[in-house]
Short mmCIF file of C-alpha atoms in Angstrom, two decimals:
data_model
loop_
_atom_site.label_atom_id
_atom_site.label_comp_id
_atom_site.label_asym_id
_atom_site.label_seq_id
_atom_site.Cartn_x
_atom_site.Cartn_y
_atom_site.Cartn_z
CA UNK A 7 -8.61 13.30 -22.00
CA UNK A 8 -9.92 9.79 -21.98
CA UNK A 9 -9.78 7.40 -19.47
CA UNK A 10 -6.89 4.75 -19.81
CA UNK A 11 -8.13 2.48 -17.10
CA UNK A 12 -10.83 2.53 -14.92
CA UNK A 13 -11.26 0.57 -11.70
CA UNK A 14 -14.98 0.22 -10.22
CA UNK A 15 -16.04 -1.00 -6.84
CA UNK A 16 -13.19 -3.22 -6.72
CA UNK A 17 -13.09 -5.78 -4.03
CA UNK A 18 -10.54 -8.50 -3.26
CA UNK A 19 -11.40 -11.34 -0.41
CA UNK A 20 -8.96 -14.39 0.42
CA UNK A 21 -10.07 -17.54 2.00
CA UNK A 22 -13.06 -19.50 2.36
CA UNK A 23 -16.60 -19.21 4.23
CA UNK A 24 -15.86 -18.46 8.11
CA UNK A 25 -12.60 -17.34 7.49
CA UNK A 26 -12.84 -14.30 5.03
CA UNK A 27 -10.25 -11.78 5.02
CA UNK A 28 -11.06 -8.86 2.72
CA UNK A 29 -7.88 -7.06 1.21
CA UNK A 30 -9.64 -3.89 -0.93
CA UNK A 31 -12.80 -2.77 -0.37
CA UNK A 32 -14.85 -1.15 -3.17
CA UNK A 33 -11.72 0.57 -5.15
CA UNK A 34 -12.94 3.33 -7.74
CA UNK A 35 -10.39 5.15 -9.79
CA UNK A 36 -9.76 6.24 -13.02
CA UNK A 37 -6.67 6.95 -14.79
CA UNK A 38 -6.45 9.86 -17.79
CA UNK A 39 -4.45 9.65 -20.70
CA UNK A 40 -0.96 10.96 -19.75
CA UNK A 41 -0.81 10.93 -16.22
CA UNK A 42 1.85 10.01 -13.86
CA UNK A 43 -0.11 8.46 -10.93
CA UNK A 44 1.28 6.32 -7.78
CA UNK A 45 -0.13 4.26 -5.68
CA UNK A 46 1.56 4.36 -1.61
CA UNK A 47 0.58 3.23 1.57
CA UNK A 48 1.70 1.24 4.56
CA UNK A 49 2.46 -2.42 4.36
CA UNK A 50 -0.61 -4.53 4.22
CA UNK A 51 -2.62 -1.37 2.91
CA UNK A 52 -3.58 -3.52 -0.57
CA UNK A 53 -0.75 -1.62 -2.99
CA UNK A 54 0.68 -4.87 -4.58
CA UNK A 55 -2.92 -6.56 -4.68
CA UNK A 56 -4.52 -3.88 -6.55
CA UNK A 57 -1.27 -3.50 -8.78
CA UNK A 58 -2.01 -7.04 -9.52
CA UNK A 59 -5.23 -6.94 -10.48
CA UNK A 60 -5.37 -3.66 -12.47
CA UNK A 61 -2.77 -5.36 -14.27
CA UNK A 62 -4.53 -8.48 -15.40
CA UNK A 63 -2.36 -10.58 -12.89
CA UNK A 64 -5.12 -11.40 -10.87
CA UNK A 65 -8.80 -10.88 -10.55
CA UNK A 66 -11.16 -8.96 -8.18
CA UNK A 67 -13.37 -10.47 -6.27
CA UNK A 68 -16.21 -8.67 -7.39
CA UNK A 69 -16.24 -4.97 -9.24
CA UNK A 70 -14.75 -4.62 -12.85
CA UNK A 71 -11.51 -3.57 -14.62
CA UNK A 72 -11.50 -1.17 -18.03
CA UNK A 73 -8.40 -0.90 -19.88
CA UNK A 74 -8.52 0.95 -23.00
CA UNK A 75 -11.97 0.57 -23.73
CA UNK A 76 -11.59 -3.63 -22.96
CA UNK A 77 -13.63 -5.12 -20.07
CA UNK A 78 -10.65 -6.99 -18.68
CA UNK A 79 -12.96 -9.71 -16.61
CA UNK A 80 -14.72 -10.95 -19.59
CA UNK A 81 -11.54 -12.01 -21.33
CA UNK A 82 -9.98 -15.38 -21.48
CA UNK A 83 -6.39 -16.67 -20.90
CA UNK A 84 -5.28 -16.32 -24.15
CA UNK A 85 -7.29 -13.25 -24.79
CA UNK A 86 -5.60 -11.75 -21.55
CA UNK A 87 -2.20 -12.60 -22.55
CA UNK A 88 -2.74 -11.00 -26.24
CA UNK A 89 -3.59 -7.98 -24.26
CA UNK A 90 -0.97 -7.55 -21.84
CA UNK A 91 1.50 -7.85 -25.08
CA UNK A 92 -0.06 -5.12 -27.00
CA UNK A 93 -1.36 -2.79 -24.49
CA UNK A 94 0.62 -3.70 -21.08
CA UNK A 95 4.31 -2.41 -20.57
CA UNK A 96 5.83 -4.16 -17.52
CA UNK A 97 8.83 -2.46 -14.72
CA UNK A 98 9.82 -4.48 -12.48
CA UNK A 99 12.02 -4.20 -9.07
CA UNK A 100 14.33 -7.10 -10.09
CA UNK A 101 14.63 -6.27 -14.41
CA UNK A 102 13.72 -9.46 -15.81
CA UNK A 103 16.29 -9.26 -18.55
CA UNK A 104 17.72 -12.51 -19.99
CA UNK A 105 21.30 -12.82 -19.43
CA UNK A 106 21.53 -14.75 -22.69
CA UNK A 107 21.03 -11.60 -24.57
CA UNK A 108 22.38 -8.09 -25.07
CA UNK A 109 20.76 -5.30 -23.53
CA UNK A 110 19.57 -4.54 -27.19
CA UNK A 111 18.20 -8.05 -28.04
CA UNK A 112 15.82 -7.70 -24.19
CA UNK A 113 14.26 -4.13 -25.36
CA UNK A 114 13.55 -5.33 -28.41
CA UNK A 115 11.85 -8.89 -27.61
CA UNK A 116 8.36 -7.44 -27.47
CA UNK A 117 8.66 -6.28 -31.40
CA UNK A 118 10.70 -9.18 -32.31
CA UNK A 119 7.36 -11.57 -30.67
CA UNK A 120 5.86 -8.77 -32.92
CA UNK A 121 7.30 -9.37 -36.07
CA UNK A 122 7.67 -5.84 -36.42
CA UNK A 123 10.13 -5.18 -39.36
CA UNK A 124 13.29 -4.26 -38.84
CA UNK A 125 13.57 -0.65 -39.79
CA UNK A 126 10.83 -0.02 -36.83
CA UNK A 127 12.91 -2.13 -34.82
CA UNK A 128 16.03 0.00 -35.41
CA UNK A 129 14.02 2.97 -35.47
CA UNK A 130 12.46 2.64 -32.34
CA UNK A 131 15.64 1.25 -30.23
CA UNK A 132 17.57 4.61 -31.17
CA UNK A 133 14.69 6.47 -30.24
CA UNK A 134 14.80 4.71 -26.67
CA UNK A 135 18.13 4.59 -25.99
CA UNK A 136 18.20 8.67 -26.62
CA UNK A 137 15.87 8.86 -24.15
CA UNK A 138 17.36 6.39 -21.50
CA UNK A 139 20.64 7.50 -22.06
CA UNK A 140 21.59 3.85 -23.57
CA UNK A 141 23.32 4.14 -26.80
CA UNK A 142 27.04 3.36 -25.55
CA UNK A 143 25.98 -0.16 -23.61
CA UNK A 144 23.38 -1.73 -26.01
CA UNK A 145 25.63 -4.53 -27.11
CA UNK A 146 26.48 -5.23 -23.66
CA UNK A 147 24.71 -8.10 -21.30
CA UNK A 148 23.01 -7.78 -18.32
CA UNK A 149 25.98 -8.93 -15.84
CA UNK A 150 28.03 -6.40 -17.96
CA UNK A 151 26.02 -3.58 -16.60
CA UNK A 152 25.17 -2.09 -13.35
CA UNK A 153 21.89 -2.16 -11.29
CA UNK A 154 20.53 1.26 -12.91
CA UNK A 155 21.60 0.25 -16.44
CA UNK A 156 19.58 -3.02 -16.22
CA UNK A 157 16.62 -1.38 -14.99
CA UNK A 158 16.69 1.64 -17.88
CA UNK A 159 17.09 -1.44 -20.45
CA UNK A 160 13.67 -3.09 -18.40
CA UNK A 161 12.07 0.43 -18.97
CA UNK A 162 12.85 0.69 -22.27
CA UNK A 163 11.72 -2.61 -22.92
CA UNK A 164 8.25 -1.68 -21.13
CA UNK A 165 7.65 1.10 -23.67
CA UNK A 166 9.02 -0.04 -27.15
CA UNK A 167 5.79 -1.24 -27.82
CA UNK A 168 3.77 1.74 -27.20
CA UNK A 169 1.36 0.28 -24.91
CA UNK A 170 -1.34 2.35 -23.93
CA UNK A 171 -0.07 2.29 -20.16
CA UNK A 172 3.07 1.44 -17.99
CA UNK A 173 3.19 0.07 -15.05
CA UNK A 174 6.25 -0.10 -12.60
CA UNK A 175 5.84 -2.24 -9.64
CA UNK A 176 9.05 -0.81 -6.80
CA UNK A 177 11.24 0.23 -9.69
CA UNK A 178 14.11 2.35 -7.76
CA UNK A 179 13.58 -0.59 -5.03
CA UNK A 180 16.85 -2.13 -5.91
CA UNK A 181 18.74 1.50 -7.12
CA UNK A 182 21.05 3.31 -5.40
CA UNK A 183 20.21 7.08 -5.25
CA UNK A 184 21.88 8.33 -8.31
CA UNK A 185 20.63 5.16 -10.67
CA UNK A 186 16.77 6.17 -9.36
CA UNK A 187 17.41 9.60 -9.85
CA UNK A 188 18.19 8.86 -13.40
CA UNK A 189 15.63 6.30 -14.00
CA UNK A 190 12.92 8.52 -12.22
CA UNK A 191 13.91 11.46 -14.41
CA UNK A 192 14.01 9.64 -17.40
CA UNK A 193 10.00 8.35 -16.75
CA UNK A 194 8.69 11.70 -15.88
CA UNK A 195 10.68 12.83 -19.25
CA UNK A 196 8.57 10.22 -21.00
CA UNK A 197 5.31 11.46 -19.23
CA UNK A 198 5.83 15.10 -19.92
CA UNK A 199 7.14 15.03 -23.97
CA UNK A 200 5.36 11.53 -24.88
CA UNK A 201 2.38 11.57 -23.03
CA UNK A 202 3.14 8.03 -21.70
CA UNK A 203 0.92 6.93 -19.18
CA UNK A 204 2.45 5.36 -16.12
CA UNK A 205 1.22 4.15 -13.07
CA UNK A 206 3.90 3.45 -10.11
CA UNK A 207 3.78 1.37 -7.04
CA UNK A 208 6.10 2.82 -4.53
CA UNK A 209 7.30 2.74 -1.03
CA UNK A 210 9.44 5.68 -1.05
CA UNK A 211 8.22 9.41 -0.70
CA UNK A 212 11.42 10.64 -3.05
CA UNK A 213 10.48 8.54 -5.79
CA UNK A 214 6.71 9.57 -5.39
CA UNK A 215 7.45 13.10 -6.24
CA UNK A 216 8.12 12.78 -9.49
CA UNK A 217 4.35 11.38 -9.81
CA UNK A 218 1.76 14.46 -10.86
CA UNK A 219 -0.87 12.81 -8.69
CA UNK A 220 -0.91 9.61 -6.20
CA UNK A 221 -3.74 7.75 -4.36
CA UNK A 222 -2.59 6.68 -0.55
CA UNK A 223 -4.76 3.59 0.54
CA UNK A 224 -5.25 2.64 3.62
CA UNK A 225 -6.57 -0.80 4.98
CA UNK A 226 -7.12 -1.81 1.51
CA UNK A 227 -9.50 1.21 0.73
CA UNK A 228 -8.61 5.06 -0.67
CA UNK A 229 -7.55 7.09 1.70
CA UNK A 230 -7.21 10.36 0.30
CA UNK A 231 -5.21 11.75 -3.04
CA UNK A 232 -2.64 14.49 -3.59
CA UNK A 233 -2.65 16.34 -6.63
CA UNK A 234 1.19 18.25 -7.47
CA UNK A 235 -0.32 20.93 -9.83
CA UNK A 236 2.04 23.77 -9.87
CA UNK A 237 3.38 22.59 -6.58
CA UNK A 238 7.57 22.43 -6.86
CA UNK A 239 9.38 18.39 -6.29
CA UNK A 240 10.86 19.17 -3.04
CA UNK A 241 7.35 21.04 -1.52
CA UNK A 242 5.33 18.03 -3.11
CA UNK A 243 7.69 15.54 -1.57
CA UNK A 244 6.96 16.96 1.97
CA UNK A 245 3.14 16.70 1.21
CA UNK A 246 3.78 13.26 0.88
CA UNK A 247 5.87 12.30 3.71
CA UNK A 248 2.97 14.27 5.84
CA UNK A 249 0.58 11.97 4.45
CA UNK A 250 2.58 8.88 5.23
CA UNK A 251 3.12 10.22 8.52
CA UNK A 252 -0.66 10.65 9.05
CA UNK A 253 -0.97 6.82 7.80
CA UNK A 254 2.04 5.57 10.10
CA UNK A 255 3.24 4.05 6.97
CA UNK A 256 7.19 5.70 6.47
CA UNK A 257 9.61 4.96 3.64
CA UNK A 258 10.87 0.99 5.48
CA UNK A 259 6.93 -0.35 3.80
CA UNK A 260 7.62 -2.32 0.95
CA UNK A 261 4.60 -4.65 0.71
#
C-alpha cells in the first residue's frame, strides 16, 4: 500500500537565539493507505505540535512533510488552503458546526464550497448518515442535539469529501462513554469497510484501542510503537496503558 503521508526528520524549535526550546526532534513516520494510527504520550511530549504540522497548520522547523504525493513545505497560502479542502478531513474536540444550520446543511458545506451537484450531494449524505447512524436528526441544529450527535455530524462532515486522510485531534474528549463508544465504533467501521485513513490524537488508552497501530512520543521524539495485529481490544488496551505507565503519562494528559 502506498504511503499517505510521510513525515522526515521533523524538527520543531520555539524562540529565538539563546533561548531555544526544541519541541520534536527529528520525527520520521510514514502512514499507509488505510490505517488507523494514533499518536499518545504525556503532556508536553509534542502530540498537538506534530498534529499541527502534519496537518498543514503549522510548519517544521526543519525536515519535510509528504501528503499524497504533495511536498507540503513548498506550497503557498492559497495553495495550502486548496489542499486541506480537497485532501484534509478535519475532527475536532469541540465540533465546529454552525448553529445557523441543520446538521445536514454542516456535513454537506465541504461539497456545497465544492459545487458538487446535487444528486452527489444527496447521494453521499445518505451514505453517511447510514454509517453514523444520522438519518432521524439531519434536519435538526446543533443545540437540538446532544454532545455525541454533534460530533458524528463533525465526522461526517470530515469524510464527505473523500479526502485522502482524516485527522481527529481529542475527538471523544468532550463524550461521555456511550457517545465515544459510538463515535469510536463508527471510525474503525469506516477504516475496516472504506479503507479510510485516519490518524487520531488521543489522551485516553480506551479510545486508543480501536487504533490498529499507535506511535507513543516521548519528549518530543518516538518512543516506541505498538502494532494490534491479531491482538483482541481489551488485550491491546492493556498494552497501551503499560506503555503509558512506562512513560508516566496516564489517561488525565490532554496536551
Amino acid at each position: 500500500m502506498k504511503n499517505v503521508l510521510e513525515a522526515k526528520n521533523i524538527t520543531k524549535t520555539y524562540g529565538v537565539k539563546g533561548s531555544m526550546t526544541m519541541v520534536l526532534h527529528a520525527i520520521d513516520l510514514q502512514i499507509k493507505e488505510g490505517e488507523f494510527i494514533g499518536i499518545m504520550g504525556p503532556s508536553g511530549a509534542g502530540k498537538t505540535t506534530l498534529l499541527n504540522i502534519l496537518s498543514t497548520i503549522d510548519q517544521p522547523t526543519s525536515g519535510e512533510v509528504i501528503i499524497d504525493g504533495d511536498k507540503i513545505g513548498e506550497m503557498n497560502e492559497d495553495q495550502l488552503s486548496t489542499f486541506r479542502r480537497n485532501k484534509l478531513g478535519f475532527i475536532f474536540q469541540d465540533y465546529n458546526l454552525l448553529d445557523t444550520l441543520t446538521l445536514k446543511e454542516n456535513i454537506v458545506l465541504p461539497l456545497a464550497l465544492f459545487h458538487t451537484n446535487t444528486n452527489e450531494i444527496e447521494k453521499r449524505v445518505s451514505e453517511i448518515a447510514d454509517k453514523f447512524g444520522m438519518k432521524d436528526i439531519l434536519n435538526q441544529y446543533p443545540y437540538q442535539v446532544s454532545g455525541g450527535q454533534k460530533q458524528r455530524a463533525a465526522a461526517s462532515r470530515a469524510i464527505i469529501s473523500k479526502p485522502s486522510i482524516i485527522m481527529a485531534d481529542e475527538p471523544t474528549g468532550a463524550l461521555d462513554s456511550k457517545s465515544a463508544t459510538d463515535l469510536l465504533q463508527s471510525l474503525s467501521n469506516l477504516n475496516d469497510e472504506d479503507q479510510a485513513t485516519i490518524m487520531m490524537v488521543t489522551h485516553d488508552a480506551y479510545a486508543a484501542s480501536y487504533c490498529k497501530r499507535i506511535l507513543f512520543l516521548k519528549d518530543g521524539a518516538i518512543f516506541t510503537e505498538l502494532v494490534k495485529g491479531n491482538t483482541s481490544r481489551k488485550a491491546f488496551f492493556q498494552k497501551i496503558l503499560n506503555v503509558l505507565s512506562v512513560l508516566g503519562g496516564g489517561n488525565d494528559d490532554i496536551v
